[in-house]
CSV table of C-alpha atoms and ligand atoms in Angstrom, one decimal:
chain,number,residue,atom,x,y,z
A,266,MET,CA,-120.5,150.8,-44.0
A,267,THR,CA,-125.0,150.5,-41.9
A,268,ALA,CA,-125.4,152.4,-38.7
A,269,ALA,CA,-125.6,148.5,-36.8
A,270,THR,CA,-122.3,147.5,-39.0
A,271,GLN,CA,-120.6,150.3,-37.0
A,272,CYS,CA,-121.2,149.5,-34.1
A,273,GLU,CA,-120.1,145.5,-35.0
A,274,ALA,CA,-116.5,146.4,-35.6
A,275,ARG,CA,-116.0,148.0,-33.2
A,276,ASP,CA,-117.6,144.6,-31.1
A,277,LEU,CA,-119.5,146.7,-28.8
A,278,THR,CA,-121.5,143.9,-27.6
A,279,PRO,CA,-124.2,143.5,-24.6
A,280,GLU,CA,-122.1,141.3,-22.9
A,281,LEU,CA,-119.0,144.0,-23.4
A,282,LEU,CA,-121.3,147.0,-22.1
A,283,ALA,CA,-122.8,144.8,-19.3
A,284,ARG,CA,-119.0,143.9,-18.5
A,285,TYR,CA,-118.5,148.0,-17.5
A,286,SER,CA,-121.7,149.3,-16.7
A,287,GLY,CA,-120.7,148.9,-13.2
A,288,PRO,CA,-120.3,152.2,-11.1
A,289,CYS,CA,-117.3,154.2,-12.1
A,290,PRO,CA,-116.5,157.9,-11.8
A,291,ARG,CA,-117.0,160.8,-14.4
A,292,TYR,CA,-113.7,162.9,-14.0
A,293,THR,CA,-114.3,165.9,-14.4
A,294,SER,CA,-112.3,166.6,-11.8
A,295,TYR,CA,-109.3,164.1,-9.6
A,296,PRO,CA,-109.4,163.4,-7.1
A,297,THR,CA,-113.7,163.5,-7.0
A,298,ALA,CA,-115.9,165.5,-5.3
A,299,ASP,CA,-116.8,162.4,-3.2
A,300,ARG,CA,-113.4,163.3,-1.4
A,301,PHE,CA,-113.5,166.6,0.0
A,302,GLY,CA,-113.4,167.0,3.6
A,303,PRO,CA,-114.1,169.3,5.3
A,304,ILE,CA,-112.6,172.5,4.7
A,305,GLY,CA,-110.5,174.0,8.1
A,306,GLY,CA,-107.5,175.2,7.7
A,307,LEU,CA,-107.3,175.1,3.1
A,308,HIS,CA,-107.4,177.8,1.0
A,309,PRO,CA,-106.5,176.1,-2.4
A,310,TRP,CA,-108.9,179.6,-3.1
A,311,ASP,CA,-104.9,181.7,-2.0
A,312,ALA,CA,-103.0,180.7,-6.1
A,313,LEU,CA,-106.0,182.5,-7.8
A,314,ARG,CA,-103.8,185.8,-7.4
A,315,ASP,CA,-101.4,183.6,-10.0
A,316,VAL,CA,-103.8,182.2,-12.6
A,317,LYS,CA,-103.6,183.8,-16.6
A,318,THR,CA,-106.9,182.5,-17.2
A,319,LEU,CA,-110.9,181.6,-15.4
A,320,SER,CA,-113.5,180.3,-16.1
A,321,LEU,CA,-116.9,180.6,-13.8
A,322,TYR,CA,-119.4,179.3,-12.7
A,323,VAL,CA,-122.5,180.6,-11.7
A,324,HIS,CA,-124.7,177.7,-10.1
A,325,ILE,CA,-129.0,179.2,-10.0
A,326,PRO,CA,-130.3,176.2,-8.6
A,327,PHE,CA,-134.2,176.7,-8.9
A,328,CYS,CA,-137.3,175.0,-11.5
A,329,HIS,CA,-140.7,176.5,-12.8
A,330,SER,CA,-141.7,172.4,-11.4
A,331,LEU,CA,-140.4,168.6,-10.5
A,332,CYS,CA,-138.8,166.3,-13.7
A,333,TYR,CA,-139.1,163.6,-11.8
A,334,PHE,CA,-135.8,161.5,-12.8
A,335,CYS,CA,-133.5,164.7,-11.6
A,336,ALA,CA,-130.9,164.3,-9.1
A,337,CYS,CA,-129.7,167.8,-9.2
A,338,ASN,CA,-129.5,170.2,-6.6
A,339,LYS,CA,-132.6,172.0,-6.6
A,340,VAL,CA,-135.9,174.2,-5.7
A,341,ILE,CA,-139.0,174.1,-7.3
A,342,THR,CA,-141.1,176.6,-6.5
A,343,ASN,CA,-143.1,179.8,-8.1
A,344,GLN,CA,-141.6,182.3,-5.3
A,345,TYR,CA,-140.5,184.5,-8.2
A,346,GLY,CA,-138.5,186.6,-4.7
A,347,LEU,CA,-136.6,184.0,-4.2
A,348,ALA,CA,-134.7,184.0,-7.6
A,349,SER,CA,-133.4,187.0,-6.6
A,350,SER,CA,-132.7,187.3,-3.4
A,351,TYR,CA,-130.7,184.2,-4.2
A,352,LEU,CA,-128.6,186.0,-7.0
A,353,ASP,CA,-128.0,189.1,-4.2
A,354,VAL,CA,-126.4,187.1,-2.0
A,355,LEU,CA,-124.1,185.2,-4.7
A,356,LEU,CA,-123.0,188.6,-6.1
A,357,GLU,CA,-121.7,189.3,-2.4
A,358,GLU,CA,-120.6,185.6,-2.8
A,359,ALA,CA,-118.5,186.6,-5.9
A,360,ARG,CA,-117.3,190.1,-3.8
A,361,TRP,CA,-115.3,188.3,-1.1
A,362,TYR,CA,-113.4,186.9,-4.3
A,363,LYS,CA,-112.5,190.3,-5.7
A,364,ASP,CA,-109.0,191.7,-3.6
A,365,LYS,CA,-108.4,187.6,-4.3
A,366,VAL,CA,-108.7,186.7,-8.0
A,367,ALA,CA,-106.1,188.1,-10.3
A,368,ASP,CA,-106.9,190.1,-12.9
A,369,ALA,CA,-107.9,187.3,-15.4
A,370,PRO,CA,-109.9,187.5,-18.6
A,371,VAL,CA,-112.5,185.4,-17.6
A,372,ILE,CA,-112.7,182.5,-20.9
A,373,GLN,CA,-115.8,181.0,-19.9
A,374,LEU,CA,-118.7,180.8,-18.3
A,375,HIS,CA,-120.7,178.8,-18.0
A,376,LEU,CA,-124.7,179.2,-16.5
A,377,GLY,CA,-126.0,176.1,-14.7
A,378,GLY,CA,-128.9,174.3,-12.3
A,379,GLY,CA,-131.9,174.4,-12.0
A,380,THR,CA,-132.9,176.6,-15.1
A,381,PRO,CA,-130.6,179.0,-15.8
A,382,THR,CA,-133.0,180.8,-17.3
A,383,PHE,CA,-135.6,180.8,-14.7
A,384,LEU,CA,-134.2,184.6,-13.9
A,385,ASN,CA,-136.2,186.8,-15.9
A,386,ASP,CA,-133.8,189.1,-18.5
A,387,THR,CA,-133.7,192.1,-15.3
A,388,ASP,CA,-131.8,189.4,-13.6
A,389,LEU,CA,-129.9,188.2,-15.6
A,390,ARG,CA,-128.2,191.2,-16.6
A,391,ARG,CA,-127.9,192.8,-13.5
A,392,MET,CA,-125.9,189.7,-12.7
A,393,VAL,CA,-123.6,189.3,-15.8
A,394,GLU,CA,-123.0,193.1,-15.2
A,395,GLY,CA,-122.0,192.3,-11.1
A,396,LEU,CA,-119.7,189.5,-11.8
A,397,SER,CA,-118.5,192.0,-14.5
A,398,GLY,CA,-117.3,194.5,-11.7
A,399,ILE,CA,-115.6,192.2,-9.9
A,400,PHE,CA,-114.0,189.6,-13.1
A,401,ASN,CA,-112.3,190.1,-16.4
A,402,LEU,CA,-116.0,189.5,-18.3
A,403,THR,CA,-114.9,190.8,-22.1
A,404,PRO,CA,-117.6,188.9,-24.0
A,405,GLY,CA,-116.1,187.4,-28.2
A,406,LYS,CA,-116.2,185.0,-30.0
A,407,ASP,CA,-113.2,183.6,-28.3
A,408,VAL,CA,-114.4,183.2,-24.6
A,409,GLU,CA,-117.1,180.7,-24.0
A,410,TYR,CA,-120.8,181.8,-23.1
A,411,SER,CA,-123.0,179.1,-22.4
A,412,ILE,CA,-125.3,178.6,-20.4
A,413,GLU,CA,-128.8,175.2,-19.3
A,414,ALA,CA,-132.0,176.1,-20.7
A,415,ASP,CA,-135.3,174.7,-19.6
A,416,PRO,CA,-137.4,174.2,-24.0
A,417,ARG,CA,-140.5,174.3,-22.2
A,418,THR,CA,-140.1,177.9,-20.7
A,419,LEU,CA,-136.9,179.6,-22.8
A,420,ARG,CA,-138.9,182.9,-24.0
A,421,ILE,CA,-137.1,183.8,-28.1
A,422,GLU,CA,-137.4,187.2,-26.0
A,423,THR,CA,-134.0,185.4,-23.5
A,424,LEU,CA,-132.1,184.5,-26.0
A,425,ASP,CA,-131.8,188.5,-27.2
A,426,THR,CA,-130.5,189.2,-23.6
A,427,LEU,CA,-128.0,186.2,-24.0
A,428,ARG,CA,-127.4,187.1,-26.6
A,429,GLU,CA,-126.3,191.6,-25.9
A,430,LEU,CA,-124.8,189.8,-22.3
A,431,GLY,CA,-122.6,187.8,-24.2
A,432,PHE,CA,-123.4,184.0,-24.4
A,433,ASN,CA,-123.1,182.0,-27.7
A,434,ARG,CA,-123.6,178.7,-26.6
A,435,LEU,CA,-127.0,177.2,-25.7
A,436,SER,CA,-127.3,174.0,-24.4
A,437,LYS,CA,-131.2,171.9,-24.1
A,438,GLY,CA,-132.4,169.7,-21.8
A,439,ILE,CA,-134.9,167.5,-24.3
A,440,GLN,CA,-134.7,163.8,-22.9
A,441,ASP,CA,-137.3,162.3,-24.9
A,442,PHE,CA,-139.8,163.0,-27.5
A,443,ASN,CA,-142.2,160.6,-26.4
A,444,PRO,CA,-145.5,161.9,-25.0
A,445,GLN,CA,-145.9,158.5,-23.0
A,446,VAL,CA,-141.9,158.1,-21.6
A,447,GLN,CA,-142.5,162.8,-21.2
A,448,LYS,CA,-146.4,162.8,-18.9
A,449,ALA,CA,-144.1,159.5,-17.2
A,450,ILE,CA,-141.0,161.6,-16.2
A,451,ASN,CA,-143.7,164.9,-15.3
A,452,ARG,CA,-141.9,167.2,-18.9
A,453,LEU,CA,-143.1,168.0,-21.1
A,454,CYS,CA,-142.2,169.6,-24.1
A,455,GLY,CA,-142.9,169.3,-28.1
A,456,ALA,CA,-140.3,168.7,-30.7
A,457,ASP,CA,-142.3,171.5,-32.5
A,458,GLN,CA,-141.3,173.2,-29.6
A,459,VAL,CA,-137.6,173.2,-29.4
A,460,ALA,CA,-137.0,173.1,-33.2
A,461,ALA,CA,-138.9,176.2,-33.5
A,462,LEU,CA,-136.0,177.8,-29.8
A,463,THR,CA,-133.1,175.6,-31.8
A,464,SER,CA,-133.9,177.2,-35.4
A,465,ALA,CA,-134.0,181.4,-33.5
A,466,ALA,CA,-130.7,180.6,-31.6
A,467,ARG,CA,-129.0,179.7,-34.7
A,468,ASP,CA,-130.7,183.3,-36.0
A,469,LYS,CA,-130.1,185.6,-33.9
A,470,GLY,CA,-125.9,184.5,-33.8
A,471,PHE,CA,-125.8,181.2,-31.2
A,472,ASN,CA,-122.7,179.0,-32.6
A,473,SER,CA,-123.0,175.9,-30.8
A,474,ILE,CA,-126.1,174.1,-29.3
A,475,SER,CA,-126.0,170.7,-27.5
A,476,TYR,CA,-129.3,168.7,-26.1
A,477,ASP,CA,-129.3,166.5,-23.8
A,478,LEU,CA,-130.8,163.2,-24.6
A,479,ILE,CA,-130.9,160.3,-21.2
A,480,TYR,CA,-131.4,156.8,-21.9
A,481,GLY,CA,-133.5,154.2,-19.6
A,482,LEU,CA,-136.2,156.1,-18.6
A,483,PRO,CA,-140.2,154.9,-17.7
A,484,HIS,CA,-141.7,153.3,-21.1
A,485,GLN,CA,-139.1,154.0,-23.5
A,486,THR,CA,-138.1,151.9,-26.0
A,487,VAL,CA,-135.7,150.9,-28.3
A,488,ALA,CA,-138.0,151.8,-31.0
A,489,SER,CA,-139.3,155.1,-29.6
A,490,LEU,CA,-135.3,156.5,-28.9
A,491,GLU,CA,-134.8,155.3,-32.0
A,492,ARG,CA,-138.1,157.9,-33.2
A,493,THR,CA,-136.3,160.8,-30.9
A,494,ILE,CA,-132.9,160.1,-32.4
A,495,GLU,CA,-134.4,160.4,-35.3
A,496,ARG,CA,-136.2,163.6,-34.8
A,497,VAL,CA,-132.6,165.7,-33.1
A,498,ILE,CA,-131.1,164.6,-36.2
A,499,GLU,CA,-133.4,167.0,-38.2
A,500,LEU,CA,-132.9,169.8,-35.9
A,501,ALA,CA,-128.9,169.0,-36.0
A,502,PRO,CA,-127.6,170.3,-33.0
A,503,ASP,CA,-123.9,170.4,-32.2
A,504,ARG,CA,-123.0,168.1,-29.9
A,505,ILE,CA,-125.5,166.1,-28.7
A,506,ALA,CA,-125.0,164.1,-23.9
A,507,LEU,CA,-126.8,160.9,-24.6
A,508,TYR,CA,-127.1,160.1,-20.0
A,509,HIS,CA,-127.9,157.1,-18.6
A,510,TYR,CA,-130.7,157.5,-16.3
A,511,ALA,CA,-129.8,155.6,-12.8
A,512,HIS,CA,-133.2,154.6,-11.1
A,513,LEU,CA,-132.0,155.4,-7.0
A,514,PRO,CA,-135.1,156.0,-5.5
A,515,HIS,CA,-133.9,155.4,-2.9
A,516,ARG,CA,-131.0,158.2,-3.1
A,517,PHE,CA,-133.3,160.5,-4.9
A,518,LYS,CA,-136.9,161.1,-4.1
A,519,ALA,CA,-138.3,162.5,-7.0
A,520,GLN,CA,-137.6,159.3,-8.7
A,521,ARG,CA,-139.9,157.3,-5.8
A,522,LEU,CA,-142.4,159.3,-8.3
A,523,ILE,CA,-142.0,156.9,-11.3
A,524,ASP,CA,-143.6,153.9,-11.7
A,525,THR,CA,-140.4,151.3,-11.1
A,526,ASP,CA,-142.5,148.8,-12.9
A,527,ALA,CA,-142.1,151.0,-16.3
A,528,THR,CA,-138.2,151.6,-15.8
A,529,PRO,CA,-137.1,149.3,-19.0
A,530,SER,CA,-134.9,146.4,-17.9
A,531,ALA,CA,-130.8,146.1,-18.4
A,532,ALA,CA,-130.7,144.3,-20.9
A,533,ASP,CA,-133.1,146.5,-22.1
A,534,LYS,CA,-129.8,150.0,-21.8
A,535,ILE,CA,-127.5,148.7,-23.4
A,536,ASP,CA,-129.8,147.4,-26.2
A,537,MET,CA,-130.9,150.8,-25.7
A,538,GLN,CA,-127.4,152.4,-25.8
A,539,LEU,CA,-126.4,150.8,-28.7
A,540,ALA,CA,-129.7,151.3,-30.6
A,541,ALA,CA,-128.3,155.3,-30.3
A,542,VAL,CA,-124.7,155.3,-30.6
A,543,ALA,CA,-125.8,153.7,-34.1
A,544,ALA,CA,-128.3,155.8,-35.4
A,545,LEU,CA,-125.7,159.1,-33.6
A,546,GLU,CA,-122.5,157.8,-35.5
A,547,ALA,CA,-124.7,156.8,-38.9
A,548,ALA,CA,-125.9,160.5,-38.8
A,549,GLY,CA,-122.3,161.7,-39.0
A,550,PHE,CA,-121.7,162.5,-34.9
A,551,GLU,CA,-118.6,161.6,-33.3
A,552,SER,CA,-118.5,160.1,-30.2
A,553,LEU,CA,-116.1,162.3,-27.2
A,554,GLY,CA,-115.1,159.5,-24.0
A,555,MET,CA,-119.3,157.6,-23.3
A,556,ASP,CA,-121.4,159.9,-23.6
A,557,HIS,CA,-121.1,163.1,-25.4
A,558,PHE,CA,-121.2,162.6,-29.0
A,559,ALA,CA,-120.0,165.6,-32.4
A,560,ARG,CA,-120.0,166.3,-35.3
A,561,PRO,CA,-117.2,166.0,-37.1
A,562,ASP,CA,-116.3,169.9,-37.5
A,563,ASP,CA,-117.4,170.3,-34.7
A,564,GLU,CA,-114.0,172.1,-31.8
A,565,LEU,CA,-114.1,168.7,-29.9
A,566,CYS,CA,-113.9,166.7,-33.0
A,567,ARG,CA,-111.2,169.1,-33.9
A,568,ALA,CA,-109.0,169.0,-30.2
A,569,ALA,CA,-109.5,165.4,-30.1
A,570,ARG,CA,-108.0,163.7,-33.3
A,571,GLU,CA,-105.0,166.8,-32.4
A,572,GLY,CA,-104.8,165.1,-29.3
A,573,ALA,CA,-105.5,169.7,-26.5
A,574,LEU,CA,-108.8,168.0,-25.6
A,575,LYS,CA,-108.9,168.5,-21.7
A,576,ARG,CA,-111.7,168.5,-18.7
A,577,ASN,CA,-113.4,170.5,-16.2
A,578,PHE,CA,-116.6,170.5,-14.6
A,579,GLN,CA,-118.5,170.5,-17.2
A,580,GLY,CA,-117.2,167.8,-19.5
A,581,TYR,CA,-114.8,168.3,-22.9
A,582,THR,CA,-113.8,171.6,-22.9
A,583,VAL,CA,-111.4,173.5,-26.0
A,584,MET,CA,-110.4,176.1,-23.4
A,585,PRO,CA,-109.5,175.3,-20.4
A,586,ALA,CA,-108.6,178.0,-18.2
A,587,ASP,CA,-106.2,177.9,-15.3
A,588,ALA,CA,-109.3,178.6,-12.2
A,589,LEU,CA,-112.5,177.8,-12.0
A,590,VAL,CA,-114.7,179.5,-8.8
A,591,GLY,CA,-117.9,178.4,-8.8
A,592,LEU,CA,-120.9,180.8,-7.3
A,593,GLY,CA,-123.6,180.0,-5.8
A,594,ALA,CA,-125.5,176.7,-3.9
A,595,SER,CA,-122.5,173.3,-4.4
A,596,ALA,CA,-120.9,174.8,-7.2
A,597,ILE,CA,-117.4,173.9,-7.0
A,598,SER,CA,-113.9,175.5,-7.7
A,599,TYR,CA,-110.7,175.0,-8.5
A,600,THR,CA,-107.3,176.4,-8.9
A,601,SER,CA,-103.5,174.9,-9.2
A,602,ASP,CA,-103.5,174.0,-4.8
A,603,GLY,CA,-107.2,171.9,-5.0
A,604,PHE,CA,-110.4,172.4,-5.1
A,605,TRP,CA,-113.7,173.8,-2.4
A,606,GLN,CA,-117.5,173.5,-3.0
A,607,ASN,CA,-120.1,175.1,-1.5
A,608,GLN,CA,-123.0,175.0,1.0
A,609,HIS,CA,-126.1,172.9,-1.2
A,610,LYS,CA,-128.8,173.3,0.5
A,611,VAL,CA,-129.7,177.4,-0.6
A,612,LYS,CA,-130.4,178.3,3.3
A,613,GLU,CA,-127.2,176.4,4.7
A,614,TYR,CA,-125.2,179.3,1.1
A,615,VAL,CA,-127.7,181.2,1.8
A,616,ALA,CA,-126.6,182.3,5.3
A,617,ALA,CA,-122.9,181.0,5.2
A,618,VAL,CA,-122.2,183.9,2.5
A,619,LYS,CA,-124.0,186.5,5.0
A,620,GLU,CA,-122.0,185.9,7.8
A,621,THR,CA,-118.3,184.8,6.1
A,622,GLY,CA,-119.2,186.4,2.6
A,623,SER,CA,-117.9,182.6,1.7
A,624,ALA,CA,-119.7,179.0,1.5
A,625,ALA,CA,-117.3,176.9,0.4
A,626,PHE,CA,-117.1,174.1,3.2
A,627,ARG,CA,-115.1,171.2,1.8
A,628,GLY,CA,-112.2,171.0,-0.2
A,629,TRP,CA,-109.0,169.3,-1.0
A,630,THR,CA,-105.2,170.0,-1.1
A,631,LEU,CA,-103.9,168.1,-4.2
A,632,ASP,CA,-100.7,166.1,-3.2
A,633,ALA,CA,-98.0,165.4,-5.3
A,634,ASP,CA,-99.5,162.1,-6.2
A,635,ASP,CA,-102.8,163.7,-6.5
A,636,ARG,CA,-101.2,166.1,-9.2
A,637,LEU,CA,-99.2,163.6,-10.8
A,638,ARG,CA,-102.5,161.1,-11.4
A,639,GLN,CA,-104.9,164.1,-12.1
A,640,HIS,CA,-101.9,164.0,-14.9
A,641,ILE,CA,-102.6,160.1,-15.9
A,642,VAL,CA,-106.5,160.4,-15.4
A,643,MET,CA,-107.1,163.7,-17.5
A,644,GLU,CA,-104.6,162.5,-20.5
A,645,LEU,CA,-106.8,158.8,-20.5
A,646,MET,CA,-109.9,160.4,-20.7
A,647,CYS,CA,-109.1,163.6,-23.6
A,648,ARG,CA,-105.5,162.4,-25.2
A,649,MET,CA,-106.8,158.4,-24.8
A,650,ALA,CA,-103.2,157.3,-24.2
A,651,LEU,CA,-101.2,158.2,-21.7
A,652,ASP,CA,-97.0,158.0,-23.0
A,653,LYS,CA,-94.4,155.7,-20.8
A,654,ALA,CA,-91.2,157.7,-20.8
A,655,GLU,CA,-93.5,160.7,-19.6
A,656,ILE,CA,-94.7,159.8,-17.0
A,657,SER,CA,-91.5,157.4,-15.9
A,658,ALA,CA,-89.8,160.6,-15.9
A,659,MET,CA,-92.3,162.5,-14.0
A,660,VAL,CA,-91.5,159.3,-11.3
A,661,ARG,CA,-88.6,158.5,-11.9
A,662,ALA,CA,-89.1,154.7,-11.2
A,663,PRO,CA,-89.9,152.4,-14.5
A,664,PHE,CA,-93.6,153.4,-15.6
A,665,ASP,CA,-94.2,149.1,-15.6
A,666,ALA,CA,-92.7,149.3,-12.5
A,667,TYR,CA,-94.1,151.4,-10.1
A,668,PHE,CA,-97.0,151.2,-11.9
A,669,ALA,CA,-98.1,147.2,-11.4
A,670,PRO,CA,-101.5,147.3,-9.9
A,671,GLU,CA,-102.3,149.2,-12.3
A,672,LEU,CA,-101.6,147.3,-14.9
A,673,ALA,CA,-102.6,144.6,-12.9
A,674,ARG,CA,-106.2,145.7,-12.6
A,675,LEU,CA,-106.2,146.3,-16.8
A,676,ALA,CA,-105.4,143.8,-17.8
A,677,PRO,CA,-109.4,142.3,-18.1
A,678,MET,CA,-109.1,145.3,-20.4
A,679,VAL,CA,-106.1,144.5,-21.8
A,680,ALA,CA,-107.4,141.2,-22.6
A,681,ASP,CA,-111.0,142.7,-23.5
A,682,GLY,CA,-109.4,145.2,-26.5
A,683,LEU,CA,-110.6,148.0,-25.2
A,684,VAL,CA,-106.4,149.3,-23.8
A,685,GLN,CA,-103.0,148.6,-25.7
A,686,ASP,CA,-100.5,148.1,-23.0
A,687,ASP,CA,-97.3,148.2,-25.6
A,688,ALA,CA,-93.5,149.3,-23.7
A,689,ALA,CA,-93.7,152.8,-25.5
A,690,SER,CA,-97.3,153.5,-24.0
A,691,LEU,CA,-100.8,152.3,-23.1
A,692,ARG,CA,-103.3,153.6,-24.9
A,693,ILE,CA,-106.8,153.8,-25.6
A,694,THR,CA,-108.1,151.5,-28.8
A,695,PRO,CA,-111.1,153.1,-30.7
A,696,ARG,CA,-113.0,149.7,-28.5
A,697,GLY,CA,-112.1,151.2,-25.3
A,698,ARG,CA,-113.3,154.6,-26.1
A,699,TRP,CA,-116.6,154.1,-24.3
A,700,PHE,CA,-115.1,152.5,-21.8
A,701,ALA,CA,-112.4,155.6,-20.4
A,702,ARG,CA,-113.3,156.0,-17.5
A,703,ASN,CA,-112.9,152.8,-16.0
A,704,VAL,CA,-109.8,152.4,-17.3
A,705,ALA,CA,-108.8,156.2,-15.0
A,706,SER,CA,-110.7,154.1,-13.3
A,707,ALA,CA,-107.7,151.8,-12.6
A,708,PHE,CA,-105.4,154.5,-11.4
A,709,ASP,CA,-107.2,156.1,-8.6
A,710,ALA,CA,-105.1,155.8,-5.8
A,711,HIS,CA,-108.6,156.8,-3.5
A,712,LEU,CA,-111.2,154.4,-5.2
A,713,HIS,CA,-107.9,151.9,-4.7
A,714,ALA,CA,-107.3,153.4,-0.4
A,715,GLY,CA,-109.6,149.8,0.9
A,716,GLU,CA,-108.4,148.0,-1.4
A,717,ASN,CA,-104.2,147.9,-0.9
A,718,GLN,CA,-105.2,149.0,2.8
A,719,THR,CA,-107.3,145.6,3.2
A,720,ARG,CA,-104.1,143.9,1.2
A,721,TYR,CA,-102.3,145.7,4.1
A,722,SER,CA,-104.0,143.9,6.4
A,723,ARG,CA,-104.0,141.1,5.1
A,724,VAL,CA,-99.6,140.9,5.7
A,725,LEU,CA,-100.0,142.5,8.9
B,253,SF4,S1,-134.3,168.2,-15.0
B,253,SF4,FE1,-133.9,170.0,-14.5
B,253,SF4,S2,-134.6,171.6,-15.3
B,253,SF4,FE2,-135.7,169.6,-14.4
B,253,SF4,S3,-135.9,169.4,-12.6
B,253,SF4,FE3,-134.6,168.7,-12.7
B,253,SF4,S4,-133.0,170.5,-12.8
B,253,SF4,FE4,-134.6,171.7,-13.2
């Protein structure tokens, strides 16, 4: 079957993509972070005392130069001292958790940014050793230590340091290989450089390599994106994240440096998405939700087939921990009681940690309805199905009656063949996998709270 016909077989058409391409949460958490309120008297971290497994996320916000498309929380600087003193504060924040967290094994450590490899090897070592003194960090093949790397600045010798520290997964921001596109986003990086790093990482024992790609960038065309994907396929990463570029210069200052006239139209972006999916699937990658792809023998694909896939702030995972501690500016943490997030700006983060040991400024306590919907959203995003009997038992009411407004919201998706609704289950069809988050959003009580209010106002 050719690439084009695979897409056609699922009827993934421009019309369908356009119909469901509006803003929709990615559901790396439920409720989504934009719902969090002032931390006030919340103490969701109290539940850390009872966890059996833990994930750690560390945010390193520094970058050497500005990529014009970027919407991340970062600081552009070439003053290394800033990163080094930030690390002192981050370790101070970690110490705040020392008497709050059980001695649970850390099964995932993820370094994100910014550019985590902005830290030199000495500080990378200092960070992991410092964290080891506080949390139960034991590297090994059964734990995931991952790092986001910038292929323009990652040193081959740093790969050795990372492996010594236990890192076994590497993700690289590629975005696009076309020189004109790279120039327009101020991110020049040759495919040969990426190839050399990929092969060095494999030789040194990284067992999972992931690439990030973006479509919708200035000067990108379907043909240029296809050439990038061709080259990516030759380099054979294990996983690929394919993101859509949203040009929002009024919200993100960096994007004002992008020539709006050079950005592709909405219709062109849909064609790019279709072409990218077709090319990746033809090369043997399987899609996981809307924007992630992996090789069929990758554990994510195996878990998806076995209904064991889970989701956290880093996206899909096979290893969900009971809780996540996020360290650094803007980092989010969670336990079974709720969420808390650190101050976004480095200056405010540093000041808060120095003053109280913690930079948590907003959060959320989960109530019974949140827990129910968190379960539903994760089932839909990961298992692509809901067992109505199971959920009915949880709410002590027939599913169809209890969730009548949600089913009404899903009716157009049922009509479009994205969802199959029968007496026993609600199932996302192969055609609907691309729209899993649209389906999940029908159950998001916070997203639809305004609608309810409007309805209640009318009745009153
Ligand atoms: S895309 Fe990555 S490297 Fe570029 S500015 Fe943003 S965080 Fe930094």
